[in-house]
Amino acid sequence: MTNRQHENGNGGRRVAVREGANHALLDDVAKRIIEQLQEDGRRPYATIGKAVGLSEAAVRQRVQRLLDSGVMQIVAVTDPLQLGFPRQAMIGLRTDGDLEAVADRLAELEEVDYVVITAGSFDLLTEVVCRNDDHLLEILQRLRAVPGVLSTEAFVYLKLRKQTYTWGTA
């Protein structure tokens, strides 16, 4: 898998783009380090080292290589409700023309936090976080104005039952 990052013109916000179907070959120790950080992204390297049988320095070096290669990111996961964004929605889009160009254009929108090219009845799925229903309507209008977007269908989140980032390592 190759990763590329580009600045999208939204105040320098970086957007990660994953390309290709290949995946990095990770040894068992790297996988265990990732699993430790999936459980707690602030876990001290010394604690991880004890769990995986490496020194703190060796863990630090391996984590840096995993970050540099794009295998993982360490980020603060926030609760949109607590930050004043009580409305979330998944939006299915049908498109025409250059699908990747449309996806890149959607990824530039600040409120869009997720864009994926799909197979099935939608060409793209995007996830948005909004201040309220009026804000959602504004975003839908902006999405529909993107060249190549033919139609949208919004799936408003009523209640989040599960969200996890600990799917482990294959």
XYZ file of C-alpha atoms in Angstrom, residues 4 6-8 10 13 15-19 91-118 122-128 142-143 145-150:
54
model
C 0.491 9.981 -0.152
C -1.276 16.425 0.225
C -2.370 19.762 1.518
C -5.873 20.482 0.365
C -8.157 24.115 3.847
C -5.009 20.397 6.718
C -5.271 14.505 3.795
C -4.010 10.928 3.757
C -4.752 9.003 0.583
C -4.256 5.245 0.537
C -3.668 3.692 -2.847
C -23.710 10.271 2.387
C -23.847 7.993 -0.633
C -22.963 9.666 -3.937
C -23.510 8.609 -7.517
C -21.032 10.185 -9.905
C -20.116 10.576 -13.542
C -16.667 11.060 -15.017
C -13.361 10.801 -13.186
C -14.268 9.091 -9.914
C -10.923 9.737 -8.235
C -11.034 13.447 -9.128
C -14.489 13.715 -7.558
C -13.284 11.843 -4.455
C -10.292 14.189 -4.138
C -12.540 17.235 -4.450
C -14.883 15.918 -1.736
C -11.907 15.201 0.531
C -11.059 18.910 0.402
C -14.271 19.859 2.224
C -13.585 20.564 5.894
C -16.737 18.849 7.192
C -15.993 15.625 5.284
C -13.955 13.297 7.482
C -14.152 10.136 5.397
C -14.257 9.452 1.656
C -14.204 5.980 0.155
C -14.651 4.715 -3.399
C -17.097 1.827 -3.331
C -23.055 4.246 -4.717
C -19.762 5.250 -6.273
C -18.580 7.070 -3.157
C -19.406 7.225 0.522
C -18.568 10.249 2.622
C -19.027 10.854 6.322
C -19.756 14.360 7.550
C -22.055 21.904 -1.625
C -21.577 18.188 -2.340
C -22.407 21.294 -6.665
C -19.152 19.349 -7.110
C -18.633 18.621 -10.830
C -19.289 14.939 -11.502
C -21.756 14.415 -8.619
C -25.075 13.203 -10.034
